[in-house]
């Protein structure tokens, strides 16, 4: 990244507007690294300034007349972008839901995978695995059910794989590992949680050529139009960083970072389990989902903040299904994680 930044100050190294879809070398590297043998081509990949930004661009693509389904709980960007696009009805305070959104409850009771037999048809299904905030990764069988459900209903799955590198069992790391997924799904991903690119901003979305609207028009063609209209491409400096990440040295460094955060996760899990709490997630994600039965999430958040000076995230911020839980993040320096664990033990001993 430093070399690319410096090159911009030279006549030979200066580059102006690049391709909105991303540099060819980076698209090819993403395809080869994450989608080898899955039938995904470099031309199916759109490089962006992050998955969050792409979620909103996808909402612009879908427009205001569609109905979405989300996991409950889930990353708030799916619901909030839906509200901004005008897809929803008013917020219903009594149930803490927006009208005209299908909230697919994911709880310990159903293994954090929705009962699809009870989910009505929607146009779009947002699905994140491993999930933020619960940390649950869907199994191959579960994702096969999801793909069949989308196919039967004529729905498009927006699959958020931002935490795929944290998977340590045989759960699929991409929706495209499931036969038939290219006809019903697109996938968004990011360097944020692998390489700490939260401020650098670099991600990608895969829109397979096989994914068509009901009239037979390729979804990728319209997404390309949206991207070229609303975006001038990711920073060339960030893209140089992306290429560095996908080099042999970079891949090892990313795996080391993921391994480090997974060790942090274990410290957090051990802490809460030693205090008698039921803890979920963690195995395939950098998040620990802690159950505080019959407690209000915001009250627990305030209690931990005020009495231990530790910041967590109240579960209800991710949807009504998060009430009674808090999300604890493993992203931090080891000494801070150890100190937080000490304070939590003191608070709840």
Tab-separated table of C-alpha atoms in Angstrom:
chain	number	residue	atom	x	y	z
A	1	UNK	CA	0.000	0.000	0.000
A	2	UNK	CA	2.877	2.355	0.814
A	3	UNK	CA	4.491	1.582	-2.548
A	4	UNK	CA	1.226	2.260	-4.414
A	5	UNK	CA	0.695	5.503	-2.478
A	6	UNK	CA	4.221	6.655	-3.254
A	7	UNK	CA	3.837	5.675	-6.934
A	8	UNK	CA	0.923	8.116	-7.211
A	9	UNK	CA	3.447	10.936	-6.748
A	10	UNK	CA	5.364	9.871	-9.879
A	11	UNK	CA	4.583	10.364	-13.546
A	12	UNK	CA	4.819	6.638	-14.320
A	13	UNK	CA	3.008	5.482	-11.204
A	14	UNK	CA	0.101	7.914	-11.223
A	15	UNK	CA	-3.309	6.437	-12.041
A	16	UNK	CA	-6.631	8.219	-12.375
A	17	UNK	CA	-10.080	6.679	-12.396
A	18	UNK	CA	-9.900	2.902	-12.427
A	19	UNK	CA	-12.489	0.313	-13.457
A	20	UNK	CA	-15.557	0.660	-11.227
A	21	UNK	CA	-15.695	-3.147	-10.899
A	22	UNK	CA	-12.140	-3.275	-9.524
A	23	UNK	CA	-8.666	-4.011	-10.865
A	24	UNK	CA	-8.512	-7.111	-13.037
A	25	UNK	CA	-5.597	-8.608	-11.045
A	26	UNK	CA	-7.464	-8.266	-7.748
A	27	UNK	CA	-10.701	-9.708	-9.141
A	28	UNK	CA	-8.734	-12.670	-10.503
A	29	UNK	CA	-6.948	-13.153	-7.150
A	30	UNK	CA	-10.258	-13.122	-5.216
A	31	UNK	CA	-11.774	-15.651	-7.635
A	32	UNK	CA	-8.723	-17.940	-7.393
A	33	UNK	CA	-8.392	-17.692	-3.590
A	34	UNK	CA	-11.987	-17.978	-2.416
A	35	UNK	CA	-13.947	-19.504	-5.312
A	36	UNK	CA	-11.570	-21.972	-6.986
A	37	UNK	CA	-13.561	-24.961	-8.315
A	38	UNK	CA	-16.894	-23.222	-7.562
A	39	UNK	CA	-17.461	-21.993	-11.114
A	40	UNK	CA	-17.050	-18.315	-10.208
A	41	UNK	CA	-15.229	-16.219	-12.769
A	42	UNK	CA	-13.263	-13.003	-12.127
A	43	UNK	CA	-15.899	-11.140	-14.188
A	44	UNK	CA	-18.522	-12.181	-11.586
A	45	UNK	CA	-16.648	-10.226	-8.905
A	46	UNK	CA	-17.277	-6.559	-8.126
A	47	UNK	CA	-14.615	-5.030	-5.857
A	48	UNK	CA	-15.965	-2.391	-3.476
A	49	UNK	CA	-15.254	-0.234	-0.437
A	50	UNK	CA	-16.772	-2.886	1.839
A	51	UNK	CA	-19.699	-5.256	2.297
A	52	UNK	CA	-21.769	-2.680	4.201
A	53	UNK	CA	-21.630	-0.269	1.248
A	54	UNK	CA	-22.545	-3.067	-1.166
A	55	UNK	CA	-25.586	-4.015	0.923
A	56	UNK	CA	-27.003	-0.533	0.319
A	57	UNK	CA	-26.078	-0.639	-3.385
A	58	UNK	CA	-27.911	-3.961	-3.641
A	59	UNK	CA	-30.958	-2.364	-2.018
A	60	UNK	CA	-30.875	0.361	-4.677
A	61	UNK	CA	-30.749	-2.439	-7.260
A	62	UNK	CA	-33.819	-4.167	-5.754
A	63	UNK	CA	-35.834	-0.957	-5.323
A	64	UNK	CA	-38.663	0.029	-2.996
A	65	UNK	CA	-41.312	-2.505	-4.045
A	66	UNK	CA	-39.641	-5.692	-2.758
A	67	UNK	CA	-40.142	-7.489	0.551
A	68	UNK	CA	-37.125	-8.778	2.465
A	69	UNK	CA	-36.532	-11.479	5.054
A	70	UNK	CA	-33.770	-11.260	7.663
A	71	UNK	CA	-32.415	-13.523	10.359
A	72	UNK	CA	-33.542	-12.342	13.777
A	73	UNK	CA	-31.149	-11.318	15.277
A	74	UNK	CA	-28.933	-9.975	12.482
A	75	UNK	CA	-26.610	-7.175	11.409
A	76	UNK	CA	-28.764	-3.987	11.433
A	77	UNK	CA	-27.691	-2.773	7.955
A	78	UNK	CA	-30.134	-5.153	6.232
A	79	UNK	CA	-33.210	-3.813	8.031
A	80	UNK	CA	-32.073	-0.188	8.127
A	81	UNK	CA	-31.285	-0.041	4.392
A	82	UNK	CA	-34.687	-1.601	3.740
A	83	UNK	CA	-36.354	1.153	5.794
A	84	UNK	CA	-34.370	3.877	3.986
A	85	UNK	CA	-35.365	2.420	0.599
A	86	UNK	CA	-39.054	2.636	1.543
A	87	UNK	CA	-39.621	-1.132	1.465
A	88	UNK	CA	-41.157	-1.278	4.944
A	89	UNK	CA	-44.238	-0.198	6.849
A	90	UNK	CA	-44.066	1.691	10.139
A	91	UNK	CA	-42.114	0.513	13.176
A	92	UNK	CA	-44.300	-1.504	15.535
A	93	UNK	CA	-43.154	-0.614	19.040
A	94	UNK	CA	-45.026	-3.459	20.765
A	95	UNK	CA	-43.154	-6.193	18.839
A	96	UNK	CA	-40.050	-4.078	18.020
A	97	UNK	CA	-40.321	-4.852	14.309
A	98	UNK	CA	-40.900	-2.923	11.094
A	99	UNK	CA	-43.962	-3.887	9.094
A	100	UNK	CA	-43.459	-5.673	5.758
A	101	UNK	CA	-40.197	-7.346	6.815
A	102	UNK	CA	-40.102	-11.061	7.572
A	103	UNK	CA	-38.079	-11.649	10.735
A	104	UNK	CA	-36.788	-15.251	10.739
A	105	UNK	CA	-36.221	-16.111	14.397
A	106	UNK	CA	-32.847	-17.746	15.095
A	107	UNK	CA	-32.509	-18.926	18.681
A	108	UNK	CA	-30.757	-21.618	20.740
A	109	UNK	CA	-33.972	-23.662	20.471
A	110	UNK	CA	-33.727	-23.984	16.668
A	111	UNK	CA	-29.925	-24.089	16.506
A	112	UNK	CA	-29.899	-20.510	15.192
A	113	UNK	CA	-31.363	-21.600	11.847
A	114	UNK	CA	-34.924	-20.513	10.973
A	115	UNK	CA	-37.794	-22.960	10.496
A	116	UNK	CA	-38.260	-22.282	6.774
A	117	UNK	CA	-41.605	-24.114	6.727
A	118	UNK	CA	-43.007	-21.169	8.724
A	119	UNK	CA	-41.394	-18.408	6.646
A	120	UNK	CA	-43.665	-16.803	4.007
A	121	UNK	CA	-42.272	-16.029	0.551
A	122	UNK	CA	-40.234	-12.838	0.199
A	123	UNK	CA	-38.381	-11.378	-2.765
A	124	UNK	CA	-35.016	-11.078	-0.999
A	125	UNK	CA	-33.489	-13.158	1.829
A	126	UNK	CA	-30.564	-11.618	3.702
A	127	UNK	CA	-28.525	-14.385	5.300
A	128	UNK	CA	-25.231	-13.998	7.177
A	129	UNK	CA	-23.108	-17.055	8.049
A	130	UNK	CA	-21.248	-17.098	10.359
A	131	UNK	CA	-23.876	-14.787	11.775
A	132	UNK	CA	-23.300	-11.406	13.357
A	133	UNK	CA	-24.201	-11.304	16.289
A	134	UNK	CA	-24.878	-14.960	17.242
A	135	UNK	CA	-21.684	-16.419	15.747
A	136	UNK	CA	-23.660	-19.385	14.377
A	137	UNK	CA	-22.470	-20.918	11.091
A	138	UNK	CA	-25.047	-22.697	8.935
A	139	UNK	CA	-24.285	-26.315	8.013
A	140	UNK	CA	-24.197	-27.717	4.485
A	141	UNK	CA	-27.618	-29.330	5.011
A	142	UNK	CA	-29.102	-26.076	6.289
A	143	UNK	CA	-27.757	-24.050	3.364
A	144	UNK	CA	-29.021	-26.715	0.945
A	145	UNK	CA	-32.491	-26.202	2.494
A	146	UNK	CA	-32.112	-22.416	2.120
A	147	UNK	CA	-31.141	-22.666	-1.565
A	148	UNK	CA	-34.086	-25.001	-2.265
A	149	UNK	CA	-36.426	-22.631	-0.370
A	150	UNK	CA	-35.237	-19.662	-2.480
A	151	UNK	CA	-35.555	-21.667	-5.699
A	152	UNK	CA	-39.105	-22.843	-4.848
A	153	UNK	CA	-40.151	-19.270	-3.999
A	154	UNK	CA	-38.327	-17.363	-6.729
A	155	UNK	CA	-36.331	-15.423	-4.113
A	156	UNK	CA	-32.800	-14.007	-4.270
A	157	UNK	CA	-30.445	-14.761	-1.356
A	158	UNK	CA	-28.000	-12.015	-0.368
A	159	UNK	CA	-25.374	-14.116	1.415
A	160	UNK	CA	-23.051	-12.197	3.731
A	161	UNK	CA	-19.834	-14.182	4.232
A	162	UNK	CA	-17.819	-11.475	6.023
A	163	UNK	CA	-16.691	-13.946	8.728
A	164	UNK	CA	-16.090	-17.047	6.555
A	165	UNK	CA	-12.374	-17.247	7.420
A	166	UNK	CA	-13.321	-17.848	11.071
A	167	UNK	CA	-15.004	-21.163	10.219
A	168	UNK	CA	-13.071	-24.042	11.763
A	169	UNK	CA	-15.466	-26.963	11.125
A	170	UNK	CA	-16.885	-28.246	7.832
A	171	UNK	CA	-19.554	-25.525	7.483
A	172	UNK	CA	-19.478	-24.017	3.972
A	173	UNK	CA	-17.428	-20.844	3.624
A	174	UNK	CA	-19.371	-19.759	0.528
A	175	UNK	CA	-22.997	-20.204	-0.515
A	176	UNK	CA	-21.642	-21.287	-3.915
A	177	UNK	CA	-20.456	-24.563	-2.370
A	178	UNK	CA	-24.149	-25.545	-2.488
A	179	UNK	CA	-25.344	-27.012	-5.829
A	180	UNK	CA	-27.754	-24.655	-7.597
A	181	UNK	CA	-26.834	-21.618	-5.464
A	182	UNK	CA	-25.531	-19.629	-8.442
A	183	UNK	CA	-29.096	-19.497	-9.793
A	184	UNK	CA	-30.564	-17.978	-6.605
A	185	UNK	CA	-27.786	-16.240	-4.646
A	186	UNK	CA	-25.187	-13.517	-4.671
A	187	UNK	CA	-22.484	-13.166	-2.025
A	188	UNK	CA	-20.896	-10.180	-0.330
A	189	UNK	CA	-17.591	-10.298	1.565
A	190	UNK	CA	-14.935	-8.073	3.045
A	191	UNK	CA	-11.297	-7.683	4.092
A	192	UNK	CA	-12.390	-5.869	7.282
A	193	UNK	CA	-12.484	-8.845	9.634
A	194	UNK	CA	-9.604	-10.765	7.997
A	195	UNK	CA	-6.994	-8.044	7.589
A	196	UNK	CA	-8.275	-5.277	9.870
A	197	UNK	CA	-9.297	-3.208	6.831
A	198	UNK	CA	-12.149	-1.541	8.749
A	199	UNK	CA	-10.803	1.931	7.946
A	200	UNK	CA	-8.922	0.996	4.759
A	201	UNK	CA	-12.272	-0.096	3.190
A	202	UNK	CA	-12.142	-3.020	0.764
A	203	UNK	CA	-14.650	-5.770	0.010
A	204	UNK	CA	-16.345	-7.513	-2.887
A	205	UNK	CA	-19.661	-8.865	-4.110
A	206	UNK	CA	-20.062	-11.927	-6.338
A	207	UNK	CA	-22.988	-11.826	-8.768
A	208	UNK	CA	-22.980	-15.028	-10.852
A	209	UNK	CA	-23.983	-14.893	-14.524
A	210	UNK	CA	-26.546	-17.634	-13.789
A	211	UNK	CA	-28.518	-15.346	-11.422
A	212	UNK	CA	-31.481	-13.969	-13.390
A	213	UNK	CA	-34.543	-11.904	-12.573
A	214	UNK	CA	-37.916	-13.560	-13.253
A	215	UNK	CA	-37.980	-11.959	-16.737
A	216	UNK	CA	-34.648	-13.622	-17.601
A	217	UNK	CA	-32.562	-10.436	-17.306
A	218	UNK	CA	-29.119	-10.970	-15.652
A	219	UNK	CA	-28.918	-9.449	-12.165
A	220	UNK	CA	-25.199	-8.737	-12.726
A	221	UNK	CA	-26.015	-6.466	-15.660
A	222	UNK	CA	-28.207	-4.232	-13.491
A	223	UNK	CA	-25.781	-4.334	-10.555
A	224	UNK	CA	-23.017	-3.232	-12.933
A	225	UNK	CA	-25.199	-0.278	-13.920
A	226	UNK	CA	-25.756	0.660	-10.247
A	227	UNK	CA	-22.039	0.345	-9.453
A	228	UNK	CA	-20.970	2.436	-12.449
A	229	UNK	CA	-23.531	5.123	-11.590
A	230	UNK	CA	-22.949	5.459	-7.844
A	231	UNK	CA	-19.319	4.438	-7.373
A	232	UNK	CA	-15.934	5.241	-8.910
A	233	UNK	CA	-14.278	2.064	-7.682
A	234	UNK	CA	-12.347	1.215	-4.523
A	235	UNK	CA	-9.229	3.241	-3.758
A	236	UNK	CA	-6.251	2.059	-5.785
A	237	UNK	CA	-4.212	2.080	-2.551
A	238	UNK	CA	-6.748	-0.184	-0.822
A	239	UNK	CA	-6.757	-2.519	-3.826
A	240	UNK	CA	-2.945	-2.766	-3.626
A	241	UNK	CA	-3.481	-3.826	-0.011
A	242	UNK	CA	-5.998	-6.436	-1.142
A	243	UNK	CA	-3.463	-7.929	-3.547
A	244	UNK	CA	-0.935	-8.001	-0.711
A	245	UNK	CA	-3.447	-9.855	1.489
A	246	UNK	CA	-3.966	-12.519	-1.188
A	247	UNK	CA	-0.237	-13.187	-1.678
A	248	UNK	CA	1.124	-16.302	0.128
A	249	UNK	CA	2.629	-14.077	2.835
A	250	UNK	CA	-0.602	-12.081	3.150
A	251	UNK	CA	-2.815	-15.179	3.412
A	252	UNK	CA	-0.637	-16.528	6.216
A	253	UNK	CA	-0.755	-13.174	8.022
A	254	UNK	CA	-4.564	-13.082	7.753
A	255	UNK	CA	-4.821	-16.643	9.075
A	256	UNK	CA	-2.566	-15.667	11.996
A	257	UNK	CA	-4.783	-12.663	12.786
A	258	UNK	CA	-7.921	-14.811	12.661
A	259	UNK	CA	-6.199	-17.378	14.907
A	260	UNK	CA	-5.267	-14.671	17.401
A	261	UNK	CA	-8.866	-13.423	17.665
A	262	UNK	CA	-10.115	-16.997	18.025
A	263	UNK	CA	-7.805	-17.367	21.043
A	264	UNK	CA	-9.369	-14.179	22.446
A	265	UNK	CA	-12.780	-15.734	21.846
A	266	UNK	CA	-11.807	-18.777	23.913
A	267	UNK	CA	-10.796	-16.556	26.845
A	268	UNK	CA	-14.204	-14.819	26.716
A	269	UNK	CA	-16.119	-18.120	26.443
A	270	UNK	CA	-14.177	-19.669	29.345
A	271	UNK	CA	-14.873	-16.570	31.446
A	272	UNK	CA	-18.648	-16.598	30.987
A	273	UNK	CA	-18.938	-20.398	31.233
A	274	UNK	CA	-16.995	-20.374	34.501
A	275	UNK	CA	-19.607	-17.920	35.806
A	276	UNK	CA	-22.447	-20.269	34.822
A	277	UNK	CA	-23.745	-18.432	31.749
A	278	UNK	CA	-25.017	-20.139	28.594
A	279	UNK	CA	-22.724	-19.034	25.779
A	280	UNK	CA	-23.229	-19.433	22.007
A	281	UNK	CA	-21.257	-18.667	18.850
A	282	UNK	CA	-17.491	-18.320	19.267
A	283	UNK	CA	-16.474	-21.565	17.500
A	284	UNK	CA	-16.750	-20.161	13.958
A	285	UNK	CA	-16.838	-16.434	14.650
A	286	UNK	CA	-15.136	-13.627	16.594
A	287	UNK	CA	-18.323	-13.042	18.614
A	288	UNK	CA	-19.595	-14.582	21.834
A	289	UNK	CA	-23.384	-14.508	22.315
A	290	UNK	CA	-24.126	-14.574	26.036
A	291	UNK	CA	-27.588	-15.304	27.455
A	292	UNK	CA	-28.868	-13.322	30.439
A	293	UNK	CA	-32.297	-14.951	30.991
A	294	UNK	CA	-35.162	-12.623	31.936
A	295	UNK	CA	-32.894	-9.573	31.708
A	296	UNK	CA	-33.211	-6.566	29.419
A	297	UNK	CA	-30.224	-6.362	27.035
A	298	UNK	CA	-29.745	-2.637	27.557
A	299	UNK	CA	-29.821	-3.082	31.357
A	300	UNK	CA	-27.098	-5.758	31.124
A	301	UNK	CA	-25.059	-3.562	28.775
A	302	UNK	CA	-25.343	-0.620	31.230
A	303	UNK	CA	-24.499	-2.818	34.211
A	304	UNK	CA	-21.311	-4.187	32.603
A	305	UNK	CA	-20.332	-0.712	31.350
A	306	UNK	CA	-20.922	1.108	34.643
A	307	UNK	CA	-19.636	-1.550	37.056
A	308	UNK	CA	-16.796	-3.122	35.050
A	309	UNK	CA	-15.987	-0.388	32.485
A	310	UNK	CA	-16.283	-3.008	29.736
A	311	UNK	CA	-18.174	-2.312	26.497
A	312	UNK	CA	-20.451	-5.014	25.071
A	313	UNK	CA	-23.308	-4.703	22.568
A	314	UNK	CA	-26.933	-5.139	23.685
A	315	UNK	CA	-28.553	-7.996	21.777
A	316	UNK	CA	-31.817	-6.160	21.132
A	317	UNK	CA	-29.889	-3.801	18.845
A	318	UNK	CA	-29.809	-6.696	16.351
A	319	UNK	CA	-33.580	-7.281	16.409
A	320	UNK	CA	-36.218	-8.499	18.873
A	321	UNK	CA	-34.668	-11.993	18.808
A	322	UNK	CA	-31.593	-10.545	20.522
A	323	UNK	CA	-33.429	-9.513	23.682
A	324	UNK	CA	-31.901	-11.140	26.761
A	325	UNK	CA	-28.470	-11.493	25.135
A	326	UNK	CA	-25.324	-9.398	24.797
A	327	UNK	CA	-22.686	-9.720	22.090
A	328	UNK	CA	-19.082	-9.747	23.292
A	329	UNK	CA	-16.437	-9.087	20.647
A	330	UNK	CA	-13.028	-10.773	20.512
A	331	UNK	CA	-11.514	-7.904	18.491
A	332	UNK	CA	-9.005	-6.423	20.920
A	333	UNK	CA	-5.504	-6.537	22.336
A	334	UNK	CA	-4.832	-9.667	24.396
A	335	UNK	CA	-4.077	-7.712	27.576
A	336	UNK	CA	-7.414	-5.877	27.261
A	337	UNK	CA	-9.307	-9.153	26.795
A	338	UNK	CA	-7.605	-10.653	29.865
A	339	UNK	CA	-8.356	-7.536	31.921
A	340	UNK	CA	-12.010	-7.513	30.759
A	341	UNK	CA	-12.283	-11.194	31.750
A	342	UNK	CA	-10.906	-10.380	35.210
A	343	UNK	CA	-13.428	-7.565	35.698
A	344	UNK	CA	-16.351	-9.693	34.474
A	345	UNK	CA	-15.399	-12.449	36.938
A	346	UNK	CA	-15.317	-9.864	39.709
A	347	UNK	CA	-18.739	-8.508	38.681
A	348	UNK	CA	-20.587	-11.815	38.313
A	349	UNK	CA	-18.735	-14.131	40.727
